[in-house]
Tab-separated table of C-alpha atoms in Angstrom:
chain	number	residue	atom	x	y	z
T	1	MET	CA	11.285	110.176	89.048
T	2	LEU	CA	13.551	107.516	90.524
T	3	LYS	CA	11.896	104.137	90.342
T	4	ALA	CA	12.305	101.057	92.487
T	5	ALA	CA	14.899	99.288	90.375
T	6	GLY	CA	17.325	102.141	90.885
T	7	VAL	CA	16.373	102.463	94.526
T	8	ALA	CA	16.972	98.795	95.185
T	9	ALA	CA	20.353	98.830	93.503
T	10	GLY	CA	21.510	101.985	95.257
T	11	ALA	CA	20.230	100.944	98.668
T	12	GLY	CA	21.739	97.497	98.409
T	13	ALA	CA	25.144	98.880	97.500
T	14	LEU	CA	25.039	101.254	100.452
T	15	GLY	CA	23.851	98.648	102.899
T	16	VAL	CA	20.750	100.700	103.753
T	17	THR	CA	17.927	98.212	103.126
T	18	ALA	CA	17.274	95.021	101.246
T	19	ALA	CA	15.625	95.447	97.884
T	20	PRO	CA	11.831	95.702	98.073
T	21	THR	CA	9.517	94.396	95.381
T	22	ALA	CA	9.006	96.795	92.479
T	23	SER	CA	5.593	97.493	91.067
T	24	ALA	CA	4.940	97.536	87.341
T	25	ALA	CA	5.200	101.319	87.453
T	26	GLY	CA	8.508	101.066	89.291
T	27	TYR	CA	7.731	102.122	92.882
T	28	ALA	CA	9.007	99.947	95.699
T	29	HIS	CA	6.389	98.005	97.659
T	30	PRO	CA	6.121	97.886	100.550
T	31	GLY	CA	7.645	101.307	100.403
T	32	LEU	CA	5.863	103.892	102.527
T	33	LEU	CA	6.972	104.084	106.157
T	34	HIS	CA	8.185	100.478	106.143
T	35	THR	CA	10.088	98.446	103.560
T	36	ARG	CA	10.276	94.656	103.357
T	37	ALA	CA	13.682	94.800	105.025
T	38	ASP	CA	12.233	96.881	107.859
T	39	LEU	CA	9.451	94.358	108.476
T	40	ASP	CA	11.876	91.433	108.342
T	41	ARG	CA	14.190	93.187	110.788
T	42	MET	CA	11.380	93.772	113.290
T	43	ALA	CA	10.239	90.148	113.147
T	44	ALA	CA	13.769	88.786	113.514
T	45	LYS	CA	14.644	91.067	116.416
T	46	VAL	CA	11.457	90.286	118.334
T	47	LYS	CA	11.892	86.562	117.736
T	48	ALA	CA	15.439	86.821	119.074
T	49	GLY	CA	14.237	88.695	122.172
T	50	ALA	CA	16.329	91.760	121.337
T	51	ALA	CA	15.891	95.006	123.190
T	52	PRO	CA	14.360	97.530	122.687
T	53	TYR	CA	12.315	95.763	119.994
T	54	THR	CA	10.624	93.496	122.519
T	55	ALA	CA	9.524	96.484	124.596
T	56	GLY	CA	8.171	98.180	121.468
T	57	TYR	CA	6.312	95.045	120.443
T	58	ALA	CA	4.874	94.639	123.936
T	59	ARG	CA	3.554	98.189	123.646
T	60	LEU	CA	1.878	97.214	120.359
T	61	THR	CA	0.303	93.968	121.566
T	62	ALA	CA	-1.090	95.688	124.688
T	63	ASN	CA	-2.967	98.283	122.619
T	64	GLY	CA	-6.706	97.655	122.401
T	65	ARG	CA	-6.754	98.493	118.706
T	66	ALA	CA	-4.131	95.856	117.888
T	67	GLN	CA	-6.426	92.960	118.672
T	68	SER	CA	-7.806	90.711	115.925
T	69	GLY	CA	-11.532	90.836	115.372
T	70	TRP	CA	-11.823	94.631	115.601
T	71	THR	CA	-15.176	95.611	114.087
T	72	PRO	CA	-14.996	98.488	111.602
T	73	ARG	CA	-17.570	101.277	111.526
T	74	PRO	CA	-17.376	102.700	107.980
T	75	GLN	CA	-19.332	105.809	107.041
T	76	ALA	CA	-20.328	107.139	103.636
T	77	THR	CA	-19.379	110.676	104.647
T	78	VAL	CA	-16.855	111.617	107.321
T	79	TYR	CA	-17.333	115.006	108.961
T	80	ARG	CA	-14.651	116.967	110.775
T	81	GLY	CA	-15.093	120.542	112.039
T	82	ALA	CA	-17.609	122.765	113.744
T	83	GLY	CA	-21.115	122.942	112.351
T	84	SER	CA	-21.292	119.336	111.249
T	85	PRO	CA	-22.207	116.000	112.909
T	86	GLU	CA	-18.605	115.079	113.571
T	87	ASN	CA	-17.889	111.375	113.173
T	88	TYR	CA	-14.236	111.420	112.161
T	89	ALA	CA	-13.181	109.568	115.321
T	90	LEU	CA	-14.660	106.424	113.782
T	91	LEU	CA	-12.245	106.769	110.875
T	92	TYR	CA	-9.044	107.493	112.777
T	93	LYS	CA	-9.707	104.728	115.315
T	94	ASP	CA	-10.414	102.181	112.593
T	95	LEU	CA	-7.270	103.204	110.694
T	96	ALA	CA	-5.222	102.838	113.843
T	97	ALA	CA	-6.673	99.359	114.301
T	98	ALA	CA	-5.929	98.459	110.668
T	99	TYR	CA	-2.328	99.626	110.903
T	100	GLN	CA	-1.669	98.004	114.271
T	101	ASN	CA	-3.122	94.673	113.230
T	102	ALA	CA	-1.207	94.700	109.950
T	103	LEU	CA	2.005	95.523	111.760
T	104	ARG	CA	1.341	92.841	114.336
T	105	TYR	CA	0.830	90.307	111.542
T	106	HIS	CA	4.201	91.116	109.970
T	107	VAL	CA	6.045	90.898	113.284
T	108	GLY	CA	4.223	88.039	114.992
T	109	GLY	CA	2.977	86.070	111.977
T	110	ASP	CA	-0.630	85.481	113.083
T	111	SER	CA	-2.785	85.712	109.970
T	112	ALA	CA	-5.833	86.649	112.053
T	113	HIS	CA	-4.346	90.121	112.355
T	114	ALA	CA	-3.897	90.428	108.601
T	115	ASP	CA	-7.498	89.312	108.132
T	116	THR	CA	-8.637	92.002	110.566
T	117	ALA	CA	-6.651	94.742	108.834
T	118	VAL	CA	-8.003	93.720	105.438
T	119	ALA	CA	-11.601	93.614	106.750
T	120	ILE	CA	-11.310	97.157	108.151
T	121	LEU	CA	-9.764	98.621	105.027
T	122	ASN	CA	-12.162	96.857	102.661
T	123	ALA	CA	-15.120	98.052	104.702
T	124	TRP	CA	-14.061	101.670	104.378
T	125	SER	CA	-13.138	101.544	100.673
T	126	GLY	CA	-16.531	100.009	99.992
T	127	THR	CA	-18.424	102.707	101.912
T	128	LEU	CA	-16.641	106.069	102.099
T	129	THR	CA	-17.463	108.555	99.352
T	130	SER	CA	-16.684	112.005	100.798
T	131	LEU	CA	-15.066	114.108	103.506
T	132	ALA	CA	-17.020	117.124	104.718
T	133	GLY	CA	-17.214	119.702	107.466
T	134	SER	CA	-15.349	122.939	108.064
T	135	ALA	CA	-11.837	123.716	106.883
T	136	ASP	CA	-10.849	120.826	109.130
T	137	ARG	CA	-11.881	118.529	106.328
T	138	PHE	CA	-8.466	119.289	104.821
T	139	LEU	CA	-6.840	118.015	108.011
T	140	ALA	CA	-8.976	114.863	107.823
T	141	ALA	CA	-7.921	114.295	104.225
T	142	GLY	CA	-4.252	114.767	104.963
T	143	LEU	CA	-3.903	112.924	108.246
T	144	TYR	CA	-6.168	110.011	107.494
T	145	GLY	CA	-5.181	109.753	103.870
T	146	TYR	CA	-1.530	109.122	104.669
T	147	GLN	CA	-2.484	106.752	107.464
T	148	ALA	CA	-4.912	104.797	105.292
T	149	ALA	CA	-2.254	104.352	102.586
T	150	ASN	CA	0.309	103.156	105.108
T	151	ALA	CA	-2.045	100.634	106.674
T	152	ALA	CA	-3.069	99.336	103.257
T	153	GLU	CA	0.529	99.132	102.062
T	154	LEU	CA	1.162	96.435	104.655
T	155	VAL	CA	-1.592	94.169	103.264
T	156	ARG	CA	-1.658	95.219	99.616
T	157	ASP	CA	-0.530	91.731	98.500
T	158	ARG	CA	-3.186	89.852	100.462
T	159	PRO	CA	-5.528	88.134	97.956
T	160	ASP	CA	-8.675	89.308	99.786
T	161	PHE	CA	-7.635	92.957	99.883
T	162	GLU	CA	-9.549	95.147	97.398
T	163	LEU	CA	-6.510	96.974	96.055
T	164	GLU	CA	-8.049	98.803	93.111
T	165	ARG	CA	-11.042	99.907	95.146
T	166	PHE	CA	-8.779	101.224	97.875
T	167	GLN	CA	-6.660	103.097	95.307
T	168	LYS	CA	-9.865	104.649	93.949
T	169	MET	CA	-10.823	105.816	97.449
T	170	LEU	CA	-7.436	107.447	97.989
T	171	THR	CA	-7.485	109.188	94.621
T	172	THR	CA	-11.107	110.362	94.688
T	173	VAL	CA	-11.817	111.067	98.377
T	174	PHE	CA	-8.574	111.899	100.193
T	175	SER	CA	-5.909	113.108	97.780
T	176	PRO	CA	-8.008	115.661	95.829
T	177	LEU	CA	-8.603	117.716	98.959
T	178	SER	CA	-4.913	117.625	99.847
T	179	GLU	CA	-3.818	118.481	96.314
T	180	SER	CA	-6.287	121.363	96.259
T	181	PHE	CA	-5.062	122.688	99.596
T	182	LEU	CA	-1.466	122.839	98.399
T	183	VAL	CA	-2.582	124.956	95.436
T	184	GLN	CA	-5.442	127.076	96.784
T	185	HIS	CA	-5.120	126.938	100.591
T	186	ASN	CA	-8.886	126.988	101.031
T	187	GLY	CA	-9.088	130.492	99.568
T	188	ALA	CA	-6.787	131.963	102.202
T	189	VAL	CA	-3.677	134.058	101.892
T	190	LEU	CA	-0.616	131.809	101.865
T	191	THR	CA	0.491	132.617	105.418
T	192	ASN	CA	-2.943	132.097	106.993
T	193	TYR	CA	-2.264	128.461	107.778
T	194	TRP	CA	0.450	127.175	110.066
T	195	PRO	CA	2.970	124.621	108.601
T	196	ASN	CA	1.047	121.586	109.845
T	197	TRP	CA	-1.738	122.159	107.332
T	198	ASP	CA	0.660	121.921	104.382
T	199	LEU	CA	2.508	118.997	105.957
T	200	THR	CA	-0.665	116.904	106.339
T	201	ALA	CA	-1.454	117.577	102.687
T	202	MET	CA	2.075	116.701	101.523
T	203	ALA	CA	1.976	113.448	103.517
T	204	CYS	CA	-1.330	112.421	101.931
T	205	VAL	CA	-0.320	113.312	98.370
T	206	LEU	CA	3.061	111.571	98.667
T	207	ALA	CA	1.596	108.438	100.267
T	208	THR	CA	-1.174	108.278	97.672
T	209	GLY	CA	1.298	108.748	94.843
T	210	ILE	CA	3.514	105.914	96.025
T	211	PHE	CA	0.645	103.572	96.901
T	212	CYS	CA	-1.063	104.192	93.557
T	213	ASP	CA	2.133	104.339	91.471
T	214	ASP	CA	1.312	107.910	90.448
T	215	GLY	CA	4.505	109.812	89.694
T	216	ALA	CA	2.773	113.162	89.249
T	217	LYS	CA	1.532	113.088	92.832
T	218	VAL	CA	4.947	112.089	94.153
T	219	GLU	CA	6.526	114.936	92.229
T	220	GLN	CA	3.963	117.425	93.550
T	221	ALA	CA	4.681	116.515	97.143
T	222	VAL	CA	8.471	116.496	96.740
T	223	GLU	CA	8.505	119.803	94.884
T	224	TYR	CA	6.263	121.402	97.500
T	225	PHE	CA	8.508	120.200	100.311
T	226	LYS	CA	11.418	122.007	98.656
T	227	ASN	CA	9.821	125.082	97.128
T	228	GLY	CA	6.166	125.269	98.148
T	229	ALA	CA	4.559	128.671	98.561
T	230	GLY	CA	2.925	127.931	101.921
T	231	LEU	CA	4.429	127.741	105.379
T	232	GLY	CA	4.876	123.963	105.280
T	233	SER	CA	7.742	123.958	102.785
T	234	VAL	CA	11.030	123.214	104.549
T	235	ARG	CA	12.638	126.682	104.443
T	236	LYS	CA	9.459	128.347	105.675
T	237	ALA	CA	8.666	125.836	108.413
T	238	ILE	CA	12.331	126.083	109.475
T	239	PRO	CA	13.144	129.715	108.530
T	240	VAL	CA	16.310	130.531	110.515
T	241	VAL	CA	19.480	128.465	110.930
T	242	HIS	CA	21.820	129.503	113.755
T	243	GLU	CA	25.566	129.136	114.014
T	244	ASP	CA	25.254	126.484	116.699
T	245	GLY	CA	23.602	124.184	114.153
T	246	LEU	CA	20.061	124.507	115.476
T	247	ALA	CA	17.293	125.903	113.285
T	248	GLU	CA	14.111	127.578	114.462
T	249	TRP	CA	10.886	125.685	114.080
T	250	LEU	CA	8.296	128.288	113.067
T	251	GLU	CA	5.458	126.661	114.994
T	252	ALA	CA	7.405	126.875	118.261
T	253	GLY	CA	5.963	130.348	118.425
T	254	ARG	CA	2.521	128.755	118.572
T	255	ASP	CA	2.698	125.852	121.013
T	256	GLN	CA	4.487	122.595	121.821
T	257	GLY	CA	1.797	120.146	120.752
T	258	HIS	CA	1.525	121.430	117.200
T	259	SER	CA	5.331	121.644	116.935
T	260	LEU	CA	5.543	117.940	117.823
T	261	LEU	CA	2.868	117.223	115.235
T	262	GLY	CA	4.821	119.170	112.608
T	263	VAL	CA	8.088	117.390	113.362
T	264	GLY	CA	6.320	114.062	113.114
T	265	LEU	CA	4.662	114.944	109.812
T	266	MET	CA	7.835	116.252	108.227
T	267	GLY	CA	9.646	113.111	109.365
T	268	THR	CA	6.853	111.020	107.848
T	269	VAL	CA	7.225	112.785	104.504
T	270	CYS	CA	11.008	112.353	104.622
T	271	GLU	CA	10.812	108.669	105.544
T	272	MET	CA	8.330	107.767	102.803
T	273	ALA	CA	10.420	109.656	100.253
T	274	TRP	CA	13.637	107.999	101.474
T	275	ASN	CA	12.145	104.561	100.915
T	276	GLN	CA	11.689	105.516	97.255
T	277	GLY	CA	15.243	106.818	96.896
T	278	ILE	CA	14.499	110.522	97.465
T	279	ASP	CA	16.577	112.170	100.205
T	280	LEU	CA	14.487	114.918	101.756
T	281	TYR	CA	16.040	114.231	105.166
T	282	GLY	CA	19.329	115.610	103.841
T	283	TYR	CA	17.870	118.355	101.663
T	284	ASP	CA	19.348	121.839	102.069
T	285	ASP	CA	22.283	120.729	104.187
T	286	ASN	CA	20.218	118.593	106.591
T	287	ARG	CA	17.826	121.430	107.353
T	288	PHE	CA	15.230	119.122	108.866
T	289	LEU	CA	17.829	117.682	111.234
T	290	LYS	CA	18.628	121.155	112.511
T	291	GLY	CA	14.965	121.951	113.019
T	292	ALA	CA	14.228	118.617	114.740
T	293	GLN	CA	17.214	119.142	117.051
T	294	TYR	CA	15.840	122.559	117.946
T	295	VAL	CA	12.424	121.159	118.852
T	296	ALA	CA	13.981	118.286	120.795
T	297	LYS	CA	16.149	120.640	122.864
T	298	TRP	CA	13.185	122.950	123.509
T	299	CYS	CA	10.912	120.044	124.529
T	300	LEU	CA	13.614	118.815	126.911
T	301	GLY	CA	13.454	122.163	128.668
T	302	GLY	CA	16.407	123.863	127.013
T	303	GLU	CA	16.492	127.495	125.981
T	304	VAL	CA	16.213	128.193	122.273
T	305	ALA	CA	16.333	131.355	120.203
T	306	TYR	CA	13.283	132.540	118.320
T	307	THR	CA	13.146	135.339	115.779
T	308	ALA	CA	9.998	137.436	116.086
T	309	ASN	CA	7.846	137.333	112.962
T	310	THR	CA	4.574	138.814	111.829
T	311	ARG	CA	2.360	136.995	109.398
T	312	ARG	CA	-0.592	138.091	107.356
T	313	LYS	CA	-3.845	136.234	107.830
T	314	GLY	CA	-7.178	136.176	106.093
T	315	ALA	CA	-9.004	135.327	102.905
T	316	VAL	CA	-7.986	136.360	99.414
T	317	HIS	CA	-10.097	139.440	98.564
T	318	GLY	CA	-11.762	139.078	101.990
T	319	TRP	CA	-11.073	139.811	105.647
T	320	SER	CA	-7.481	140.303	106.671
T	321	GLY	CA	-5.313	140.742	109.741
T	322	SER	CA	-1.920	139.946	111.123
T	323	GLU	CA	-0.373	138.346	114.174
T	324	THR	CA	3.122	138.338	115.624
T	325	ALA	CA	4.905	135.424	117.269
T	326	SER	CA	7.727	136.877	119.358
T	327	ALA	CA	9.134	133.959	121.352
T	328	ALA	CA	9.064	130.193	121.657
T	329	ALA	CA	6.113	129.047	123.721
T	330	GLY	CA	6.444	127.373	127.092
T	331	VAL	CA	6.840	123.599	127.194
T	332	ASN	CA	5.855	120.694	129.344
T	333	PRO	CA	8.813	118.243	129.346
T	334	ALA	CA	6.402	115.370	130.000
T	335	MET	CA	4.468	115.968	126.770
T	336	MET	CA	5.279	113.353	124.126
T	337	ARG	CA	4.158	112.268	120.695
T	338	PRO	CA	5.571	109.104	119.095
T	339	VAL	CA	7.694	110.957	116.537
T	340	TRP	CA	11.289	110.755	117.705
T	341	ALA	CA	12.483	107.189	117.036
T	342	MET	CA	12.025	107.529	113.261
T	343	ILE	CA	14.008	110.769	113.027
T	344	SER	CA	16.717	109.904	115.531
T	345	ASN	CA	17.428	106.521	113.968
T	346	HIS	CA	17.685	107.993	110.482
T	347	TYR	CA	20.231	110.610	111.360
T	348	THR	CA	22.285	108.708	113.954
T	349	LYS	CA	22.070	105.135	112.625
T	350	ARG	CA	21.518	105.387	108.856
T	351	ARG	CA	23.627	108.530	108.430
T	352	GLY	CA	25.953	108.224	111.404
T	353	LEU	CA	25.515	111.859	112.460
T	354	SER	CA	25.712	113.291	115.958
T	355	ALA	CA	22.273	114.394	117.123
T	356	PRO	CA	22.398	114.519	120.940
T	357	TYR	CA	19.032	116.135	121.554
T	358	LEU	CA	17.283	113.677	119.251
T	359	THR	CA	19.060	110.785	120.948
T	360	ARG	CA	18.010	111.971	124.421
T	361	ILE	CA	14.383	112.661	123.610
T	362	ALA	CA	13.969	109.413	121.631
T	363	ALA	CA	15.253	107.485	124.634
T	364	LYS	CA	12.940	109.417	126.916
T	365	ALA	CA	9.920	108.659	124.724
T	366	ALA	CA	10.682	104.934	124.358
T	367	PRO	CA	9.057	102.524	124.027
T	368	GLU	CA	6.797	104.542	121.730
T	369	GLY	CA	3.128	103.628	121.575
T	370	GLY	CA	0.563	104.542	118.959
T	371	GLY	CA	-3.060	105.523	118.504
T	372	GLY	CA	-4.904	104.993	121.768
T	373	ASP	CA	-1.812	105.309	123.954
T	374	TYR	CA	-1.790	109.126	124.020
T	375	GLY	CA	-5.365	109.945	124.887
T	376	ASP	CA	-8.652	109.403	123.104
T	377	ALA	CA	-8.797	112.797	121.323
T	378	SER	CA	-7.715	113.053	117.702
T	379	GLY	CA	-4.265	114.462	118.539
T	380	GLY	CA	-3.330	111.167	120.105
T	381	TYR	CA	-3.918	109.460	116.788
T	382	ASP	CA	-2.144	111.883	114.440
T	383	GLN	CA	0.904	109.609	114.215
T	384	LEU	CA	0.779	105.866	113.571
T	385	GLY	CA	3.490	105.441	116.208
T	386	PHE	CA	5.376	102.406	117.553
T	387	GLY	CA	8.689	103.817	116.386
T	388	THR	CA	10.767	101.926	118.945
T	389	LEU	CA	9.667	98.729	117.265
T	390	THR	CA	9.551	99.925	113.676
T	391	PHE	CA	12.497	102.348	113.343
T	392	THR	CA	15.149	101.149	115.766
T	393	ARG	CA	18.037	99.955	113.657
T	394	ASP	CA	21.681	99.035	113.882
T	395	ARG	CA	24.166	101.625	112.696
T	396	VAL	CA	24.874	101.156	108.997
T	397	SER	CA	28.403	99.971	108.439
T	398	GLY	CA	30.531	102.368	106.436
T	399	THR	CA	28.887	105.590	107.615
T	400	SER	CA	31.371	108.253	108.457
T	401	GLY	CA	29.222	110.987	109.878
T	402	ASP	CA	30.436	113.357	112.549
T	403	ALA	CA	29.307	116.515	114.268
T	404	THR	CA	29.867	118.526	111.082
T	405	GLY	CA	27.123	116.663	109.267
T	406	GLY	CA	29.096	114.405	106.971
T	407	ALA	CA	27.955	110.868	106.227
T	408	SER	CA	28.151	108.384	103.430
T	409	SER	CA	24.867	106.505	103.534
T	410	SER	CA	22.099	107.945	101.415
T	411	PRO	CA	19.862	106.922	98.537
T	412	SER	CA	20.542	108.136	95.007
T	413	PRO	CA	17.771	110.605	94.173
T	414	SER	CA	16.610	111.183	90.623
T	415	PRO	CA	17.052	114.602	89.034
T	416	SER	CA	13.555	115.455	90.231
T	417	ALA	CA	14.626	114.701	93.802
T	418	SER	CA	17.950	116.541	93.706
T	419	ALA	CA	18.487	119.780	95.556
T	420	SER	CA	17.333	122.907	93.748
T	421	ALA	CA	18.734	126.388	94.210
T	422	SER	CA	15.724	128.378	95.309
T	423	ALA	CA	16.022	131.357	97.612
T	424	SER	CA	15.335	131.072	101.332
T	425	ALA	CA	12.031	132.500	102.485
T	426	SER	CA	11.035	133.887	105.886
T	427	ALA	CA	7.783	132.941	107.588
T	428	SER	CA	5.587	133.916	110.481
T	429	GLY	CA	2.647	132.706	112.516
T	430	GLY	CA	-0.684	133.358	114.276
T	431	LYS	CA	-4.232	132.137	114.475
T	432	ARG	CA	-7.832	133.322	114.365
T	433	THR	CA	-11.009	131.740	115.667
T	434	GLN	CA	-13.137	129.936	113.137
T	435	ALA	CA	-16.002	132.403	113.556
T	436	GLU	CA	-13.645	135.299	112.832
T	437	SER	CA	-11.928	133.574	109.942
T	438	GLY	CA	-14.920	132.720	107.841
T	439	ASP	CA	-14.069	128.992	108.077
T	440	LEU	CA	-10.379	129.386	107.282
T	441	ALA	CA	-9.694	127.663	110.608
T	442	ALA	CA	-6.164	128.772	111.401
T	443	THR	CA	-5.851	126.246	114.203
T	444	GLY	CA	-7.682	123.130	113.112
T	445	SER	CA	-8.919	120.760	115.789
T	446	GLY	CA	-9.728	122.250	119.145
T	447	ASP	CA	-8.638	119.113	120.978
T	448	ALA	CA	-6.708	119.867	124.143
T	449	VAL	CA	-3.043	118.939	123.951
T	450	ALA	CA	-2.695	116.285	126.600
T	451	TRP	CA	-0.135	113.733	125.508
T	452	THR	CA	1.956	112.219	128.258
T	453	ALA	CA	5.354	110.629	128.211
T	454	ALA	CA	5.661	106.931	127.578
T	455	THR	CA	7.717	104.727	129.873
T	456	GLY	CA	11.195	106.167	129.600
T	457	LEU	CA	14.489	104.505	128.905
T	458	THR	CA	17.694	105.911	130.271
T	459	ALA	CA	18.502	109.121	128.450
T	460	LEU	CA	21.797	109.081	126.633
T	461	ALA	CA	24.324	111.858	127.115
T	462	GLY	CA	25.648	113.772	124.159
T	463	GLY	CA	27.639	116.799	123.228
T	464	LEU	CA	26.508	119.903	121.380
T	465	LEU	CA	25.579	119.481	117.740
T	466	LEU	CA	27.651	121.744	115.498
T	467	LEU	CA	26.446	121.095	111.977
T	468	ARG	CA	28.647	122.716	109.356
T	469	ARG	CA	28.846	122.577	105.612
T	470	ARG	CA	30.915	119.486	104.910
T	471	ASP	CA	28.232	117.712	102.886
T	472	ARG	CA	27.762	120.743	100.670
T	473	ALA	CA	31.497	121.240	100.166
T	474	ARG	CA	31.964	117.589	99.358
T	475	ARG	CA	29.124	117.646	96.801
T	476	GLU	CA	30.512	120.771	95.143
T	477	ALA	CA	33.954	119.197	94.951
T	478	GLU	CA	32.667	116.062	93.230
C-alpha cells in the first residue's frame, strides 16, 4: 500500500497538491475528500473574493446545518428500514451539521464552527453502539460511515476531539456491516443488489481504513472496486463501453435518482483513493469517466444506448426470480444531486481531459449545496456536497490531455493500486419489494426522488468526447 510519504513526493512533483501531513502509519491526513492543500485553496480563494468559490461558500453559510451551536441528538442504536422505530434522520442531519461546520471553520476561520463539529462528533462516538433495522442498515452503515469519517477528518487534530473513541466507533459499528456486505451481500445472490449497495459499502470501508490507518481495509475497498463480485465493482456498474467513448451506467435501467447517487458514490471512492496516491479515476482506461459522461448526457436530456440485461434476484438457497432492464429510464433534467463538481474538476482540471457533458452539467448544478438543500428526505443527504466550493480548481500546469484521454497528471499508485488484468463482466438489474424479498431490500430507502436543480451558472459548450486508448498504449510502451 502506498503511504503518505510517497504520495506527497509524487503529488508535489506533479503539481497536483501540496504535501499533507503523514500519520505514523503513513496515510496522509487530512486525506479523505479534502487535503490540506484543498482546504488552503478554498480559504484563499474565498478571502480573495474569487468566483465561483464565493458563490459556493455563500451556499454553505446559508445552510441551516452550517451554523455554530447545532445541538446533536445522539442515539445508542440507529434504526433504518421497515419494521423498526426509524430514527436514522437524527444521524444523517447531525453528520451534515458536523461536516458543514468543520468545512466552514477551515474556510472562514471561526473556531466556534470547529467547536460545534467536535461537539457533534464526540456526542455520537460516546453514545452510538449499533445500527439496526432491515437490510437498509447496510445502507446506513455505508452512507453514514463514510460521511462520519470525512467530517471527523476535518477536526481530527483538534485537542478536544476524541480521536481514538471515534476510530473505535467506525471500526466496531459502521465498517463491520460494510465489510460483511461486500463478502456476504446479506445472504443474497450476488446480482440481487443494485450497484449503489456495494458502492456505499466501499466508501465506508475505504474512509474507515484511511481515517484509522488500517491498510487491510483500504486494500479491501480498492480490490473490490476493481474486481469485486457484486454489481458495484467498476466493470459491472459500467458494463458496456461504446465506440463514441460513452459507457453504459447499469443503474440507468432503474431510475435517474439512484444513478446520480451511484455516480456520486463512485466519485467519492475515487477521490478518497486519489488523495492517498491510488488512481481509481483512471483505472481501466478511464472507465469511470466514460460512465459519468454517459449519465451526464442522459441527465441533460440526451439519448443514450442501453443494452438489455436480465439479472437473477433472491436469497442463496431461498426464493429466486429475475428481472430485465431493457432501456434507460426517463429523466427529469431539473433533478440534481451535488455530485458533478468533484468529477468534472478531476478529469478536466487535474487531468486536462475533454469531458463536455460533465462540464455542462457541473455548470448547471453550480453552486452546489449540501445536506438540507435538496429536500429533507434521506436522499438529499446522501452526498456531503458543496463541490463548487471544495472541488473547483485551476487547471494543473503541464497536463496534456485531449479528447483521446491522454494526460500527464496522476498520482503514483503502489503495486496494490495498479491496474490488474481481470476479465470484464456483464451485469443486470431489477428490484423486489421488501415483503417479497425476505428483507433483502433490493431498493433500499423508499424516499421519493425529489431533488431539484441548484441555481445554475451558464452552461459551457463542448464537443463530443471520443475517448480512445492513448493512455493504455503509452503505458504499454513505457
